[in-house]
């Protein structure tokens, strides 16, 4: 999960720096489909406290990356509510 989170942050930084125009350009450069980038880039918007807990190994053992990415809202409050007691 941490690798995916770090990769997503790198992609967002690259877009903001003008290295890539958008997610489509990242997908083309990496040779992956755009949906993959679109799904994974949301990891860059996880609340810092949730990322810290994952880094500390405090996420639930049954929490998988797809489940985590599915729950990413731009609202950290909503993220905390979703994962209350989980991470």
Short mmCIF file of N, CA and C in Angstrom, two decimals:
data_model
loop_
_atom_site.label_atom_id
_atom_site.label_comp_id
_atom_site.label_asym_id
_atom_site.label_seq_id
_atom_site.Cartn_x
_atom_site.Cartn_y
_atom_site.Cartn_z
N UNK A 1 0.81 -1.19 0.00
CA UNK A 1 0.00 0.00 0.00
C UNK A 1 0.86 1.26 0.00
N UNK A 2 1.93 1.23 0.78
CA UNK A 2 2.79 2.42 0.83
C UNK A 2 3.42 2.73 -0.52
N UNK A 3 3.79 1.70 -1.25
CA UNK A 3 4.38 1.90 -2.58
C UNK A 3 3.36 2.58 -3.50
N UNK A 4 2.11 2.15 -3.44
CA UNK A 4 1.07 2.76 -4.27
C UNK A 4 0.81 4.20 -3.88
N UNK A 5 0.84 4.48 -2.58
CA UNK A 5 0.64 5.84 -2.09
C UNK A 5 1.78 6.74 -2.56
N UNK A 6 3.01 6.25 -2.43
CA UNK A 6 4.17 7.03 -2.88
C UNK A 6 4.12 7.28 -4.38
N UNK A 7 3.77 6.25 -5.14
CA UNK A 7 3.67 6.39 -6.60
C UNK A 7 2.62 7.45 -6.96
N UNK A 8 1.49 7.41 -6.29
CA UNK A 8 0.41 8.37 -6.56
C UNK A 8 0.87 9.79 -6.27
N UNK A 9 1.59 9.98 -5.18
CA UNK A 9 2.11 11.33 -4.86
C UNK A 9 3.08 11.79 -5.95
N UNK A 10 3.90 10.88 -6.44
CA UNK A 10 4.83 11.21 -7.52
C UNK A 10 4.10 11.64 -8.78
N UNK A 11 3.02 10.94 -9.09
CA UNK A 11 2.24 11.28 -10.28
C UNK A 11 1.62 12.67 -10.15
N UNK A 12 1.06 12.95 -8.98
CA UNK A 12 0.45 14.27 -8.77
C UNK A 12 1.51 15.36 -8.88
N UNK A 13 2.67 15.13 -8.24
CA UNK A 13 3.76 16.12 -8.34
C UNK A 13 4.19 16.33 -9.79
N UNK A 14 4.26 15.25 -10.56
CA UNK A 14 4.67 15.35 -11.96
C UNK A 14 3.66 16.16 -12.78
N UNK A 15 2.39 15.97 -12.51
CA UNK A 15 1.36 16.75 -13.21
C UNK A 15 1.48 18.22 -12.82
N UNK A 16 1.62 18.49 -11.53
CA UNK A 16 1.72 19.88 -11.06
C UNK A 16 2.98 20.57 -11.58
N UNK A 17 4.04 19.80 -11.78
CA UNK A 17 5.30 20.37 -12.29
C UNK A 17 5.29 20.52 -13.80
N UNK A 18 4.24 20.04 -14.44
CA UNK A 18 4.14 20.16 -15.89
C UNK A 18 4.87 19.06 -16.65
N UNK A 19 5.35 18.03 -15.94
CA UNK A 19 6.03 16.93 -16.61
C UNK A 19 5.06 16.09 -17.45
N UNK A 20 3.84 16.00 -16.96
CA UNK A 20 2.77 15.31 -17.68
C UNK A 20 1.56 16.22 -17.70
N UNK A 21 0.81 16.14 -18.79
CA UNK A 21 -0.38 16.97 -18.92
C UNK A 21 -1.49 16.48 -18.00
N UNK A 22 -1.64 15.16 -17.92
CA UNK A 22 -2.75 14.59 -17.16
C UNK A 22 -2.51 13.11 -16.92
N UNK A 23 -3.51 12.45 -16.36
CA UNK A 23 -3.42 11.02 -16.06
C UNK A 23 -3.25 10.19 -17.33
N UNK A 24 -3.86 10.62 -18.38
CA UNK A 24 -3.74 9.91 -19.66
C UNK A 24 -2.29 9.89 -20.13
N UNK A 25 -1.60 11.00 -19.98
CA UNK A 25 -0.20 11.09 -20.39
C UNK A 25 0.69 10.21 -19.51
N UNK A 26 0.38 10.13 -18.23
CA UNK A 26 1.13 9.24 -17.34
C UNK A 26 0.93 7.80 -17.77
N UNK A 27 -0.31 7.43 -18.02
CA UNK A 27 -0.61 6.06 -18.43
C UNK A 27 0.13 5.71 -19.71
N UNK A 28 0.13 6.61 -20.67
CA UNK A 28 0.82 6.36 -21.93
C UNK A 28 2.32 6.20 -21.71
N UNK A 29 2.89 7.05 -20.88
CA UNK A 29 4.33 6.99 -20.62
C UNK A 29 4.72 5.70 -19.90
N UNK A 30 3.83 5.20 -19.06
CA UNK A 30 4.13 3.99 -18.28
C UNK A 30 3.70 2.71 -18.99
N UNK A 31 2.92 2.86 -20.05
CA UNK A 31 2.44 1.69 -20.77
C UNK A 31 1.37 0.92 -20.00
N UNK A 32 0.59 1.66 -19.21
CA UNK A 32 -0.53 1.05 -18.49
C UNK A 32 -1.82 1.72 -18.96
N UNK A 33 -2.94 1.11 -18.59
CA UNK A 33 -4.17 1.75 -19.05
C UNK A 33 -4.54 2.91 -18.13
N UNK A 34 -5.27 3.84 -18.69
CA UNK A 34 -5.61 5.07 -17.98
C UNK A 34 -6.43 4.80 -16.72
N UNK A 35 -7.25 3.78 -16.75
CA UNK A 35 -8.07 3.43 -15.59
C UNK A 35 -7.18 3.07 -14.39
N UNK A 36 -6.09 2.38 -14.64
CA UNK A 36 -5.15 2.02 -13.58
C UNK A 36 -4.63 3.28 -12.89
N UNK A 37 -4.17 4.22 -13.69
CA UNK A 37 -3.64 5.47 -13.12
C UNK A 37 -4.74 6.22 -12.40
N UNK A 38 -5.89 6.30 -13.01
CA UNK A 38 -7.02 7.00 -12.41
C UNK A 38 -7.41 6.40 -11.06
N UNK A 39 -7.46 5.09 -10.98
CA UNK A 39 -7.81 4.43 -9.72
C UNK A 39 -6.75 4.63 -8.66
N UNK A 40 -5.50 4.55 -9.05
CA UNK A 40 -4.42 4.60 -8.07
C UNK A 40 -4.01 6.01 -7.65
N UNK A 41 -4.25 6.99 -8.50
CA UNK A 41 -3.81 8.36 -8.17
C UNK A 41 -4.58 8.90 -6.97
N UNK A 42 -5.75 8.34 -6.71
CA UNK A 42 -6.52 8.81 -5.56
C UNK A 42 -5.79 8.57 -4.24
N UNK A 43 -4.85 7.65 -4.22
CA UNK A 43 -4.08 7.39 -3.00
C UNK A 43 -3.30 8.61 -2.55
N UNK A 44 -3.03 9.53 -3.46
CA UNK A 44 -2.31 10.76 -3.11
C UNK A 44 -3.16 11.68 -2.25
N UNK A 45 -4.45 11.39 -2.18
CA UNK A 45 -5.36 12.27 -1.45
C UNK A 45 -5.87 11.64 -0.16
N UNK A 46 -5.19 10.59 0.29
CA UNK A 46 -5.53 10.01 1.58
C UNK A 46 -5.12 10.98 2.69
N UNK A 47 -5.89 11.02 3.73
CA UNK A 47 -5.58 11.88 4.88
C UNK A 47 -4.23 11.46 5.47
N UNK A 48 -3.42 12.43 5.83
CA UNK A 48 -2.09 12.12 6.36
C UNK A 48 -2.12 11.15 7.55
N UNK A 49 -3.08 11.31 8.42
CA UNK A 49 -3.15 10.43 9.60
C UNK A 49 -3.39 8.98 9.18
N UNK A 50 -4.19 8.77 8.14
CA UNK A 50 -4.44 7.42 7.64
C UNK A 50 -3.15 6.84 7.04
N UNK A 51 -2.43 7.65 6.28
CA UNK A 51 -1.16 7.20 5.70
C UNK A 51 -0.17 6.85 6.81
N UNK A 52 -0.10 7.68 7.84
CA UNK A 52 0.80 7.40 8.97
C UNK A 52 0.44 6.07 9.63
N UNK A 53 -0.83 5.81 9.79
CA UNK A 53 -1.25 4.56 10.42
C UNK A 53 -0.91 3.36 9.55
N UNK A 54 -1.06 3.50 8.26
CA UNK A 54 -0.68 2.42 7.34
C UNK A 54 0.84 2.21 7.42
N UNK A 55 1.60 3.30 7.42
CA UNK A 55 3.06 3.20 7.50
C UNK A 55 3.51 2.53 8.80
N UNK A 56 2.75 2.73 9.85
CA UNK A 56 3.08 2.13 11.14
C UNK A 56 2.57 0.70 11.25
N UNK A 57 1.93 0.21 10.19
CA UNK A 57 1.41 -1.15 10.20
C UNK A 57 0.16 -1.32 11.04
N UNK A 58 -0.58 -0.23 11.22
CA UNK A 58 -1.77 -0.27 12.06
C UNK A 58 -3.06 -0.41 11.26
N UNK A 59 -2.95 -0.74 9.98
CA UNK A 59 -4.16 -0.95 9.20
C UNK A 59 -4.69 -2.36 9.49
N UNK A 60 -5.98 -2.57 9.30
CA UNK A 60 -6.53 -3.91 9.55
C UNK A 60 -5.89 -4.93 8.61
N UNK A 61 -5.68 -6.15 9.06
CA UNK A 61 -5.03 -7.16 8.23
C UNK A 61 -5.81 -7.48 6.96
N UNK A 62 -7.10 -7.25 6.97
CA UNK A 62 -7.91 -7.57 5.79
C UNK A 62 -8.09 -6.37 4.85
N UNK A 63 -7.44 -5.26 5.15
CA UNK A 63 -7.55 -4.08 4.29
C UNK A 63 -6.61 -4.24 3.10
N UNK A 64 -7.18 -4.28 1.91
CA UNK A 64 -6.40 -4.42 0.68
C UNK A 64 -6.42 -3.09 -0.07
N UNK A 65 -5.46 -2.90 -0.94
CA UNK A 65 -5.35 -1.64 -1.70
C UNK A 65 -6.63 -1.30 -2.46
N UNK A 66 -7.24 -2.23 -3.19
CA UNK A 66 -8.47 -1.86 -3.91
C UNK A 66 -9.57 -1.34 -2.98
N UNK A 67 -9.70 -1.97 -1.83
CA UNK A 67 -10.69 -1.54 -0.85
C UNK A 67 -10.36 -0.14 -0.35
N UNK A 68 -9.11 0.12 -0.09
CA UNK A 68 -8.68 1.43 0.38
C UNK A 68 -8.93 2.50 -0.66
N UNK A 69 -8.54 2.24 -1.89
CA UNK A 69 -8.70 3.23 -2.97
C UNK A 69 -10.16 3.49 -3.28
N UNK A 70 -10.98 2.50 -3.11
CA UNK A 70 -12.41 2.64 -3.36
C UNK A 70 -13.04 3.63 -2.41
N UNK A 71 -12.42 3.82 -1.26
CA UNK A 71 -13.01 4.65 -0.21
C UNK A 71 -12.47 6.07 -0.18
N UNK A 72 -11.56 6.41 -1.08
CA UNK A 72 -10.94 7.74 -1.01
C UNK A 72 -11.92 8.81 -1.45
N UNK A 73 -12.23 9.65 -0.51
CA UNK A 73 -13.04 10.85 -0.74
C UNK A 73 -12.08 12.02 -0.62
N UNK A 74 -12.39 13.12 -1.23
CA UNK A 74 -11.52 14.28 -1.07
C UNK A 74 -11.69 14.90 0.31
N UNK A 75 -12.71 14.50 1.01
CA UNK A 75 -12.95 14.99 2.37
C UNK A 75 -12.24 14.08 3.36
N UNK A 76 -11.27 14.65 4.07
CA UNK A 76 -10.57 13.85 5.08
C UNK A 76 -11.54 13.43 6.18
N UNK A 77 -12.50 14.29 6.47
CA UNK A 77 -13.51 13.96 7.49
C UNK A 77 -14.26 12.69 7.09
N UNK A 78 -14.64 12.60 5.82
CA UNK A 78 -15.33 11.40 5.33
C UNK A 78 -14.40 10.19 5.36
N UNK A 79 -13.13 10.39 5.04
CA UNK A 79 -12.18 9.28 5.11
C UNK A 79 -12.06 8.76 6.54
N UNK A 80 -11.93 9.68 7.50
CA UNK A 80 -11.81 9.26 8.89
C UNK A 80 -13.06 8.53 9.34
N UNK A 81 -14.22 9.03 8.92
CA UNK A 81 -15.47 8.37 9.30
C UNK A 81 -15.54 6.95 8.70
N UNK A 82 -15.11 6.81 7.47
CA UNK A 82 -15.13 5.51 6.81
C UNK A 82 -14.21 4.51 7.49
N UNK A 83 -13.06 4.98 7.94
CA UNK A 83 -12.06 4.09 8.51
C UNK A 83 -12.00 4.14 10.03
N UNK A 84 -12.94 4.81 10.65
CA UNK A 84 -12.96 4.89 12.12
C UNK A 84 -12.90 3.48 12.69
N UNK A 85 -11.93 3.26 13.50
CA UNK A 85 -11.79 1.95 14.11
C UNK A 85 -11.06 0.94 13.23
N UNK A 86 -10.83 1.32 11.96
CA UNK A 86 -10.13 0.40 11.06
C UNK A 86 -8.67 0.78 10.92
N UNK A 87 -8.43 2.05 10.65
CA UNK A 87 -7.06 2.54 10.54
C UNK A 87 -6.92 3.77 11.42
#
